[in-house]
Short mmCIF file of C-alpha atoms in Angstrom, two decimals:
data_model
loop_
_atom_site.label_atom_id
_atom_site.label_comp_id
_atom_site.label_asym_id
_atom_site.label_seq_id
_atom_site.Cartn_x
_atom_site.Cartn_y
_atom_site.Cartn_z
CA MET A 1 -113.63 70.47 -48.67
CA ASP A 2 -116.57 68.07 -48.70
CA ALA A 3 -119.11 69.37 -46.18
CA SER A 4 -120.53 65.88 -45.72
CA SER A 5 -117.19 64.49 -44.42
CA PRO A 6 -115.31 67.17 -42.38
CA PRO A 7 -111.86 66.31 -40.97
CA ARG A 8 -111.68 64.64 -37.56
CA TYR A 9 -110.12 66.54 -34.62
CA ARG A 10 -108.86 65.46 -31.20
CA ARG A 11 -111.29 66.13 -28.39
CA PHE A 12 -108.65 66.60 -25.68
CA SER A 13 -105.46 67.62 -27.40
CA THR A 14 -102.87 70.27 -26.80
CA ARG A 15 -101.76 70.09 -30.42
CA PRO A 16 -103.95 71.85 -33.01
CA GLY A 17 -104.82 70.35 -36.36
CA PRO A 18 -106.44 67.19 -37.67
CA ALA A 19 -106.16 63.94 -35.77
CA PRO A 20 -103.57 61.46 -37.08
CA LEU A 21 -104.60 58.78 -39.49
CA SER A 22 -105.51 55.36 -38.17
CA GLY A 23 -102.98 52.56 -38.26
CA SER A 24 -104.43 51.14 -41.45
CA GLU A 25 -104.16 54.51 -43.20
CA LEU A 26 -100.53 55.26 -42.28
CA PRO A 27 -98.13 55.37 -45.24
CA PRO A 28 -95.68 52.48 -45.48
CA TYR A 29 -92.09 53.02 -44.37
CA THR A 30 -88.84 51.10 -44.36
CA ARG A 31 -86.90 50.61 -41.13
CA ARG A 32 -83.25 51.70 -41.33
CA ASN A 33 -80.92 49.22 -39.74
CA THR A 34 -78.52 51.64 -38.05
CA LEU A 35 -76.75 48.83 -36.21
CA THR A 36 -75.17 47.57 -39.42
CA GLN A 37 -74.01 51.02 -40.51
CA PRO A 38 -70.49 51.80 -39.30
CA ILE A 39 -70.09 54.88 -37.12
CA ASN A 40 -66.83 56.72 -37.65
CA LEU A 41 -65.69 57.85 -34.21
CA HIS A 42 -62.09 58.43 -35.29
CA ARG A 43 -61.11 62.06 -35.63
CA GLU A 44 -58.33 63.07 -37.97
CA PRO A 45 -55.16 64.22 -36.17
CA THR A 46 -54.56 67.94 -35.85
CA GLU A 47 -51.50 69.29 -37.65
CA HIS A 48 -49.21 71.75 -35.87
CA VAL A 49 -46.53 73.47 -37.97
CA PHE A 50 -43.31 75.03 -36.61
CA GLN A 51 -40.66 76.64 -38.80
CA LEU A 52 -37.24 78.28 -38.65
CA ALA A 53 -36.29 80.80 -41.33
CA ASP A 54 -32.93 81.75 -42.78
CA GLY A 55 -31.56 85.28 -43.21
CA LYS A 56 -33.86 85.84 -46.18
CA SER A 57 -36.98 84.89 -44.16
CA ARG A 58 -37.31 81.63 -46.03
CA PRO A 59 -38.16 78.59 -43.88
CA TRP A 60 -35.31 76.11 -44.13
CA ILE A 61 -36.53 73.67 -41.48
CA THR A 62 -40.16 72.72 -40.83
CA LEU A 63 -41.48 70.49 -38.06
CA LYS A 64 -45.02 69.15 -38.45
CA VAL A 65 -46.56 67.45 -35.43
CA TYR A 66 -49.82 65.46 -35.58
CA SER A 67 -51.68 65.25 -32.28
CA SER A 68 -55.07 64.78 -30.60
CA ALA A 69 -55.47 68.51 -29.88
CA LYS A 70 -58.78 70.07 -30.92
CA SER A 71 -57.21 73.01 -32.73
CA PRO A 72 -53.88 73.84 -34.42
CA ARG A 73 -53.72 76.89 -32.13
CA SER A 74 -53.64 74.67 -29.03
CA LEU A 75 -50.63 72.84 -27.73
CA PRO A 76 -50.02 69.46 -29.37
CA THR A 77 -51.65 66.92 -27.06
CA PHE A 78 -50.85 63.23 -26.69
CA PHE A 79 -52.59 60.59 -24.63
CA GLU A 80 -50.98 57.65 -22.92
CA LYS A 81 -50.03 54.89 -25.42
CA GLU A 82 -49.96 57.41 -28.30
CA ASN A 83 -46.74 58.04 -30.21
CA ILE A 84 -45.48 61.51 -31.00
CA THR A 85 -45.86 61.48 -34.76
CA GLY A 86 -44.76 64.12 -37.21
CA LEU A 87 -42.69 65.06 -40.22
CA LEU A 88 -39.36 66.89 -40.34
CA GLU A 89 -38.43 68.78 -43.51
CA LEU A 90 -35.07 70.46 -44.11
CA GLU A 91 -33.54 72.41 -46.98
CA ALA A 92 -29.79 71.70 -47.06
CA GLU A 93 -27.54 73.77 -49.28
CA ARG A 94 -24.31 72.56 -50.84
CA GLY A 95 -21.46 72.91 -48.39
CA ASP A 96 -23.74 72.87 -45.33
CA SER A 97 -21.88 71.72 -42.22
CA ILE A 98 -24.68 69.72 -40.57
CA GLN A 99 -23.20 66.87 -38.54
CA ALA A 100 -26.30 65.32 -36.95
CA ILE A 101 -30.03 65.79 -36.29
CA THR A 102 -31.65 64.48 -33.11
CA ALA A 103 -35.13 64.57 -31.58
CA THR A 104 -35.39 64.84 -27.79
CA VAL A 105 -38.45 64.49 -25.55
CA THR A 106 -38.14 65.89 -22.03
CA GLY A 107 -40.45 66.03 -19.03
CA ARG A 108 -39.68 68.51 -16.27
CA ILE A 109 -41.04 69.62 -12.91
CA ILE A 110 -40.33 73.35 -12.67
CA THR A 111 -40.49 75.02 -9.26
CA GLY A 112 -38.77 78.35 -9.94
CA SER A 113 -36.59 80.37 -12.27
CA GLY A 114 -33.22 79.14 -10.96
CA VAL A 115 -31.04 76.46 -12.52
CA ASP A 116 -31.63 74.14 -9.56
CA ASP A 117 -35.40 74.71 -9.63
CA CYS A 118 -35.99 72.09 -12.31
CA PHE A 119 -36.20 68.32 -12.02
CA VAL A 120 -35.98 66.30 -15.26
CA PHE A 121 -37.86 63.01 -14.90
CA LEU A 122 -37.97 62.16 -18.62
CA ASN A 123 -35.15 62.58 -21.15
CA GLN A 124 -35.56 60.50 -24.29
CA MET A 125 -33.38 61.06 -27.36
CA GLN A 126 -33.87 59.61 -30.85
CA PRO A 127 -31.28 60.08 -33.62
CA VAL A 128 -32.83 61.31 -36.88
CA TRP A 129 -29.76 61.62 -39.11
CA SER A 130 -26.01 61.58 -38.61
CA LYS A 131 -23.00 62.11 -40.83
CA SER A 132 -21.54 58.97 -39.31
CA THR A 133 -22.93 55.81 -40.85
CA ASP A 134 -22.45 53.99 -37.53
CA THR A 135 -25.24 56.03 -35.91
CA PRO A 136 -28.83 54.83 -36.46
CA ARG A 137 -30.90 56.93 -38.86
CA VAL A 138 -34.61 57.41 -39.37
CA PRO A 139 -35.44 56.04 -42.84
CA SER A 140 -35.99 58.86 -45.33
CA PRO A 141 -37.49 58.77 -48.84
CA SER A 142 -35.22 61.69 -49.84
CA GLU A 143 -32.14 61.01 -51.95
CA GLY A 144 -30.34 63.96 -50.36
CA ALA A 145 -30.47 62.27 -46.93
CA ALA A 146 -28.93 58.97 -48.04
CA SER A 147 -25.25 59.99 -48.07
CA THR A 148 -22.87 61.42 -45.48
CA LYS A 149 -23.84 64.97 -46.46
CA LEU A 150 -27.32 66.42 -46.62
CA LEU A 151 -28.32 68.10 -49.86
CA GLY A 152 -31.57 69.56 -51.12
CA HIS A 153 -35.04 68.88 -49.76
CA CYS A 154 -34.85 66.17 -47.07
CA ILE A 155 -37.80 64.58 -45.27
CA TRP A 156 -37.93 62.30 -42.21
CA PRO A 157 -41.14 60.82 -40.78
CA LEU A 158 -41.09 60.86 -36.97
CA SER A 159 -42.68 58.42 -34.55
CA ILE A 160 -41.50 58.58 -30.94
CA ALA A 161 -43.00 56.20 -28.39
CA LEU A 162 -43.63 57.75 -24.98
CA PRO A 163 -43.07 55.56 -21.92
CA ARG A 164 -45.94 55.14 -19.49
CA THR A 165 -43.71 55.43 -16.42
CA ALA A 166 -40.42 56.95 -15.30
CA THR A 167 -38.05 55.71 -12.60
CA VAL A 168 -36.80 58.47 -10.31
CA PRO A 169 -35.71 58.80 -6.65
CA SER A 170 -38.62 58.64 -4.24
CA GLY A 171 -38.98 60.54 -0.99
CA SER A 172 -36.90 57.96 0.84
CA GLY A 173 -34.15 58.15 -1.77
CA GLU A 174 -34.98 54.77 -3.32
CA MET A 175 -35.55 54.47 -7.06
CA CYS A 176 -39.25 54.01 -7.76
CA SER A 177 -41.39 53.86 -10.88
CA PHE A 178 -44.12 56.52 -11.25
CA ARG A 179 -46.75 56.99 -13.93
CA LEU A 180 -46.02 60.06 -16.06
CA PRO A 181 -48.03 63.01 -14.68
CA GLU A 182 -50.35 65.14 -16.75
CA THR A 183 -49.16 68.52 -18.01
CA PHE A 184 -49.76 71.00 -15.19
CA LEU A 185 -49.64 74.78 -15.50
CA GLU A 186 -51.61 77.25 -13.38
CA ARG A 187 -50.87 80.92 -12.78
CA GLN A 188 -51.55 80.83 -9.05
CA THR A 189 -49.47 77.67 -8.40
CA ARG A 190 -45.69 77.91 -8.17
CA VAL A 191 -44.98 74.48 -9.64
CA SER A 192 -45.58 73.25 -13.18
CA VAL A 193 -45.13 70.04 -15.17
CA GLN A 194 -43.96 70.63 -18.73
CA TYR A 195 -43.16 68.36 -21.67
CA ASP A 196 -41.07 69.49 -24.65
CA LEU A 197 -40.17 68.13 -28.07
CA THR A 198 -36.87 69.53 -29.37
CA ILE A 199 -35.20 69.04 -32.75
CA VAL A 200 -31.46 69.81 -32.61
CA VAL A 201 -29.46 70.40 -35.79
CA SER A 202 -25.80 69.97 -34.79
CA ARG A 203 -23.01 71.54 -36.82
CA GLY A 204 -19.24 71.42 -36.73
CA LYS A 205 -16.93 73.16 -34.30
CA LEU A 206 -17.22 76.93 -34.03
CA ARG A 207 -20.60 76.77 -35.75
CA ALA A 208 -23.91 77.46 -34.04
CA ASP A 209 -26.36 74.62 -33.51
CA ASN A 210 -30.03 75.20 -34.31
CA LYS A 211 -33.01 74.13 -32.23
CA ILE A 212 -36.70 74.08 -32.94
CA LYS A 213 -38.73 73.39 -29.83
CA THR A 214 -42.37 73.10 -28.82
CA ALA A 215 -44.08 72.26 -25.58
CA PHE A 216 -46.81 69.61 -25.73
CA GLY A 217 -49.57 68.36 -23.49
CA TYR A 218 -49.60 64.84 -22.07
CA VAL A 219 -52.66 63.06 -20.64
CA PRO A 220 -52.28 59.78 -18.71
CA SER A 221 -54.99 57.13 -18.96
CA THR A 222 -56.46 56.39 -15.53
CA ARG A 223 -59.86 54.75 -15.12
CA PRO A 224 -62.00 53.90 -12.06
CA GLU A 225 -63.32 50.42 -11.49
CA PRO A 226 -67.04 50.01 -12.32
CA PRO A 227 -69.50 50.98 -9.55
CA SER A 228 -71.87 48.54 -7.86
CA LEU A 229 -74.38 46.66 -9.98
CA LEU A 230 -77.35 48.51 -8.47
CA ARG A 231 -75.76 51.88 -9.24
CA GLN A 232 -75.01 50.79 -12.82
CA ILE A 233 -78.68 49.85 -13.26
CA ALA A 234 -79.72 53.24 -11.88
CA TYR A 235 -77.41 55.03 -14.33
CA GLN A 236 -78.57 52.91 -17.25
CA GLN A 237 -82.29 53.39 -16.55
CA PHE A 238 -81.99 56.99 -15.26
CA LEU A 239 -83.36 56.03 -11.85
CA PRO A 240 -82.59 57.64 -8.47
CA LEU A 241 -79.38 56.34 -6.95
CA PRO A 242 -79.79 53.66 -4.27
CA GLY A 243 -78.26 54.94 -1.04
CA PRO A 244 -76.10 53.10 1.49
CA PHE A 245 -79.18 51.53 3.12
CA SER A 246 -80.38 50.00 -0.17
CA ASP A 247 -76.94 49.34 -1.68
CA PRO A 248 -74.40 48.86 1.14
CA GLU A 249 -71.85 47.35 -1.26
CA GLY A 250 -71.84 50.52 -3.35
CA TRP A 251 -70.91 52.95 -0.58
CA LYS A 252 -68.17 53.56 1.95
CA THR A 253 -69.71 54.77 5.20
CA LEU A 254 -67.27 56.78 7.28
CA ARG A 255 -67.10 56.86 11.05
CA PRO A 256 -69.86 58.94 12.69
CA VAL A 257 -68.88 62.38 13.97
CA SER A 258 -70.57 64.82 16.32
CA VAL A 259 -71.74 68.22 15.10
CA ARG A 260 -71.57 70.59 18.07
CA GLY A 261 -72.44 74.24 18.41
CA VAL A 262 -74.73 76.86 19.91
CA MET A 263 -78.26 77.39 18.63
CA PHE A 264 -79.62 80.95 18.61
CA ASN A 265 -76.82 82.10 20.95
CA ALA A 266 -78.49 80.38 23.87
CA GLN A 267 -78.66 76.60 23.68
CA ARG A 268 -75.92 74.04 23.15
CA ALA A 269 -76.83 71.66 20.35
CA GLU A 270 -75.37 68.38 19.18
CA SER A 271 -76.15 65.96 16.37
CA LYS A 272 -74.66 62.71 15.15
CA CYS A 273 -73.53 62.92 11.52
CA THR A 274 -72.69 59.96 9.25
CA LEU A 275 -71.24 60.56 5.78
CA SER A 276 -71.11 57.97 2.99
CA LEU A 277 -69.22 58.24 -0.32
CA ALA A 278 -69.93 56.19 -3.43
CA LYS A 279 -67.43 53.42 -4.11
CA PRO A 280 -64.92 53.05 -5.58
CA LEU A 281 -63.32 56.21 -4.23
CA ILE A 282 -61.90 57.04 -7.68
CA TYR A 283 -63.96 59.40 -9.82
CA ALA A 284 -63.57 60.48 -13.44
CA ARG A 285 -63.25 64.21 -14.03
CA GLY A 286 -66.23 65.69 -15.82
CA THR A 287 -68.59 63.46 -13.80
CA VAL A 288 -69.90 63.71 -10.23
CA LEU A 289 -68.94 62.40 -6.81
CA PRO A 290 -72.11 61.02 -5.13
CA CYS A 291 -72.47 61.42 -1.36
CA PHE A 292 -75.06 60.63 1.32
CA LEU A 293 -75.52 62.19 4.77
CA THR A 294 -77.49 61.02 7.81
CA LEU A 295 -78.18 63.32 10.78
CA GLU A 296 -79.48 62.05 14.12
CA ALA A 297 -80.60 64.11 17.13
CA CYS A 298 -83.12 63.98 19.94
CA GLU A 299 -84.69 67.35 19.11
CA SER A 300 -86.39 67.92 15.78
CA ARG A 301 -85.51 71.64 15.95
CA ILE A 302 -81.83 70.80 15.71
CA LEU A 303 -82.43 68.40 12.84
CA ASP A 304 -84.53 70.91 10.92
CA LEU A 305 -81.77 73.48 11.31
CA LEU A 306 -78.84 71.24 10.31
CA SER A 307 -80.61 69.31 7.54
CA ASN A 308 -81.13 72.44 5.49
CA PRO A 309 -79.20 71.66 2.26
CA ALA A 310 -77.48 75.05 2.43
CA ALA A 311 -76.11 74.26 5.91
CA VAL A 312 -74.00 71.23 4.91
CA VAL A 313 -70.56 72.15 3.52
CA LEU A 314 -68.78 69.21 1.89
CA SER A 315 -65.81 70.15 -0.30
CA LEU A 316 -63.39 68.45 -2.66
CA ARG A 317 -59.98 69.68 -1.51
CA ARG A 318 -56.87 69.54 -3.69
CA ARG A 319 -53.36 69.48 -2.29
CA VAL A 320 -50.34 70.20 -4.53
CA ARG A 321 -47.04 69.37 -2.81
CA PHE A 322 -43.49 69.87 -4.04
CA TYR A 323 -40.08 71.18 -3.10
CA ASN A 324 -37.14 72.55 -5.00
CA LYS A 325 -34.22 70.32 -4.04
CA SER A 326 -35.14 67.26 -6.07
CA ASN A 327 -31.87 65.47 -5.26
CA SER A 328 -32.53 65.43 -1.52
CA SER A 329 -34.87 63.23 0.44
CA ARG A 330 -38.15 64.60 1.71
CA ARG A 331 -36.85 64.69 5.28
CA ASP A 332 -34.04 67.11 4.37
CA VAL A 333 -36.15 70.03 3.17
CA ALA A 334 -39.51 71.62 3.88
CA TRP A 335 -42.48 70.95 1.63
CA ASN A 336 -44.15 73.65 -0.42
CA GLU A 337 -47.88 73.09 -0.36
CA THR A 338 -50.90 74.67 -2.05
CA VAL A 339 -54.37 73.73 -0.78
CA GLU A 340 -57.56 74.72 -2.58
CA ASP A 341 -61.20 73.63 -2.62
CA MET A 342 -62.16 72.54 -6.14
CA GLY A 343 -65.88 71.93 -5.66
CA THR A 344 -68.70 71.87 -3.11
CA ALA A 345 -71.56 69.39 -2.79
CA THR A 346 -75.17 70.20 -3.65
CA TRP A 347 -77.72 68.53 -1.33
CA TRP A 348 -81.40 67.56 -1.42
CA THR A 349 -83.76 65.44 0.71
CA SER A 350 -83.26 61.75 0.12
CA THR A 351 -85.88 59.77 -1.77
CA ASP A 352 -84.22 56.44 -1.00
CA VAL A 353 -85.10 56.34 2.70
CA GLY A 354 -87.67 58.26 4.72
CA ASN A 355 -87.11 60.65 7.63
CA ASP A 356 -88.57 60.45 11.12
CA THR A 357 -88.57 62.65 14.23
CA THR A 358 -84.97 61.79 15.14
CA THR A 359 -83.33 61.25 11.74
CA ARG A 360 -82.79 63.20 8.51
CA HIS A 361 -81.27 61.86 5.29
CA LEU A 362 -79.73 63.95 2.51
CA GLU A 363 -78.42 62.97 -0.91
CA GLY A 364 -75.81 65.04 -2.68
CA GLU A 365 -73.04 65.18 -5.24
CA ILE A 366 -69.94 67.19 -6.06
CA ARG A 367 -69.62 68.13 -9.71
CA LEU A 368 -66.10 67.50 -11.00
CA ALA A 369 -64.82 69.98 -13.58
CA LYS A 370 -63.74 68.60 -16.95
CA ASP A 371 -60.31 70.22 -16.62
CA LEU A 372 -59.65 68.93 -13.09
CA ARG A 373 -56.10 67.62 -12.88
CA PRO A 374 -55.89 63.90 -12.04
CA THR A 375 -54.26 62.43 -8.97
CA SER A 376 -50.55 62.01 -9.68
CA GLU A 377 -47.13 61.63 -8.11
CA MET A 378 -43.65 61.94 -9.55
CA GLY A 379 -40.70 61.90 -7.17
CA HIS A 380 -41.09 64.97 -4.97
CA PHE A 381 -44.22 66.30 -6.69
CA SER A 382 -47.78 65.16 -6.03
CA ILE A 383 -51.40 66.15 -6.62
CA SER A 384 -53.84 64.58 -4.16
CA TYR A 385 -57.51 65.04 -3.27
CA SER A 386 -59.73 64.52 -0.26
CA VAL A 387 -63.40 65.02 0.57
CA VAL A 388 -63.70 67.31 3.59
CA LEU A 389 -66.77 67.79 5.78
CA CYS A 390 -66.52 71.36 7.08
CA PRO A 391 -68.37 73.02 10.00
CA PHE A 392 -72.10 73.48 9.36
CA THR A 393 -73.30 76.96 8.35
CA ALA A 394 -76.96 76.89 9.40
CA VAL A 395 -78.71 80.18 10.13
CA GLY A 396 -78.95 80.63 13.88
CA PHE A 397 -76.37 77.92 14.55
CA SER A 398 -72.79 78.71 15.57
CA SER A 399 -70.73 75.61 14.84
CA ASP A 400 -67.43 74.71 16.44
CA SER A 401 -64.75 75.73 13.93
CA VAL A 402 -63.12 72.41 13.25
CA THR A 403 -63.01 70.09 10.25
CA LEU A 404 -65.30 67.17 10.99
CA LEU A 405 -64.06 64.58 8.48
CA SER A 406 -61.50 64.13 5.72
CA GLU A 407 -61.39 61.13 3.37
CA PRO A 408 -58.78 60.67 0.58
CA VAL A 409 -60.17 60.16 -2.93
CA GLU A 410 -58.64 60.02 -6.41
CA ILE A 411 -59.46 61.77 -9.68
CA ALA A 412 -59.09 59.84 -12.94
CA THR A 413 -59.02 60.95 -16.58
CA MET A 414 -61.33 58.31 -18.10
CA HIS A 415 -64.85 57.07 -17.45
CA ALA A 416 -65.40 53.72 -15.78
CA LYS A 417 -66.50 50.90 -18.04
CA GLY A 418 -70.26 50.48 -18.20
CA PRO A 419 -73.06 53.06 -18.11
CA ARG A 420 -72.02 56.70 -17.87
CA THR A 421 -72.43 58.47 -14.54
CA ASN A 422 -75.60 60.59 -14.31
CA ALA A 423 -75.69 63.97 -12.59
CA TYR A 424 -78.78 64.58 -10.44
CA SER A 425 -78.10 68.14 -9.28
CA PRO A 426 -78.72 71.19 -11.50
CA PRO A 427 -75.60 72.54 -13.21
CA ALA A 428 -74.00 75.58 -11.62
CA TYR A 429 -71.40 78.02 -12.85
CA ASP A 430 -67.98 77.29 -11.38
CA SER A 431 -65.37 80.02 -11.58
CA ARG A 432 -62.64 77.42 -11.16
CA SER A 433 -63.29 75.87 -14.58
CA ARG A 434 -61.01 76.81 -17.45
CA ARG A 435 -58.29 77.46 -14.88
CA ASN A 436 -55.55 75.59 -16.72
CA ASP A 437 -53.57 77.91 -18.91
CA ASP A 438 -51.90 75.25 -21.05
CA ALA A 439 -55.19 74.28 -22.69
CA THR A 440 -55.36 77.56 -24.60
CA THR A 441 -51.73 78.59 -24.76
CA PRO A 442 -50.52 78.79 -28.36
CA PRO A 443 -47.66 76.47 -29.28
CA GLU A 444 -44.26 77.64 -28.13
CA VAL A 445 -41.49 77.81 -30.70
CA SER A 446 -38.00 78.85 -29.72
CA LEU A 447 -34.86 79.40 -31.74
CA THR A 448 -31.62 78.86 -29.88
CA PHE A 449 -28.05 79.19 -31.08
CA VAL A 450 -25.43 77.32 -29.08
CA ILE A 451 -21.74 77.76 -29.83
#
């Protein structure tokens, strides 16, 4: 090192080492135009393989299903507007008595183990091959599938379009069209929604038919409308959310309610409470549900007690309703109902509007789990949500045990168009996540012989 020209160092720097070169001494570089480079967001379909073996443990029929599932060990998963695609392979020996091959897609609401505890809302059959030339066939590149008898290695590509809706009897007995519900399976809930793909190989009289069957997951596409323009700007620029005072078009302010109770076992206390929810009242799972609370009282002691963020209990409540007799109207039988809180709001002091001696303002949000089931209805089955303001739980305050407010909301499966929703509260562990068993259940394959 030349002692006459030592390296320059920063005077006030938290990073050790020589100071950076001046602008004229920086090495030249070339800007990469990333906007012109295509980004491949398409993920290759996941292959699921199901097989039936003969008496010598050799697979003679193979069903390959290609889906949007993340892993071959998961159930095949299809989103709304996606076709069930796959490949059917069959080894037919000379003299085989196969009469027809059909593919059937079913959707069922299962409420018990009895025969009558199942309501089929979707039953779609597609012929694959038939001995009769009058029956439509799926085109096959195999020579052995071209005649009236199957022979050798036969292949059929499958592509089955799923409808977006199904028409079934409503609660009043009238035929109504409902959007197909999402697959629903939880251990602690007595009702489930299951979809199945079944390949039936039909044989002649006195011969057993063969079935290869797998359940699959279905996800409807529901999307909220975009939020207010001011809220979109806040999301885009990562700014605090404007509350109902700054952005009245972006919030639904509910009717004021009175919070009543006894303070320190001696004094009756009362406060006026006004709750606002971000509009529209449809929220994508995996995001948050913004909320805003205003408390008003004459005494600051009451306000200080009730405005503690831990004292305000605002919950997202889910209601699953169903009954077994699907052929009857809702008035003829009693509902079965399961109610559960799926999330609780986190609160903090508002930065959008200031407090005074008679008013306190709190901002909050309810985090929505990624596996939260969307709002749905199919005949005599429904999943609905509401935001419920429960009695306050302040220390030293005994609240009247009554629900203060309840407002219906909806849960969607897709994000609204525009900037993504930002979460402002710290993440917290939620024991209710990963509650859906069908997400990790390995594919079901069943072999059935019917004479």
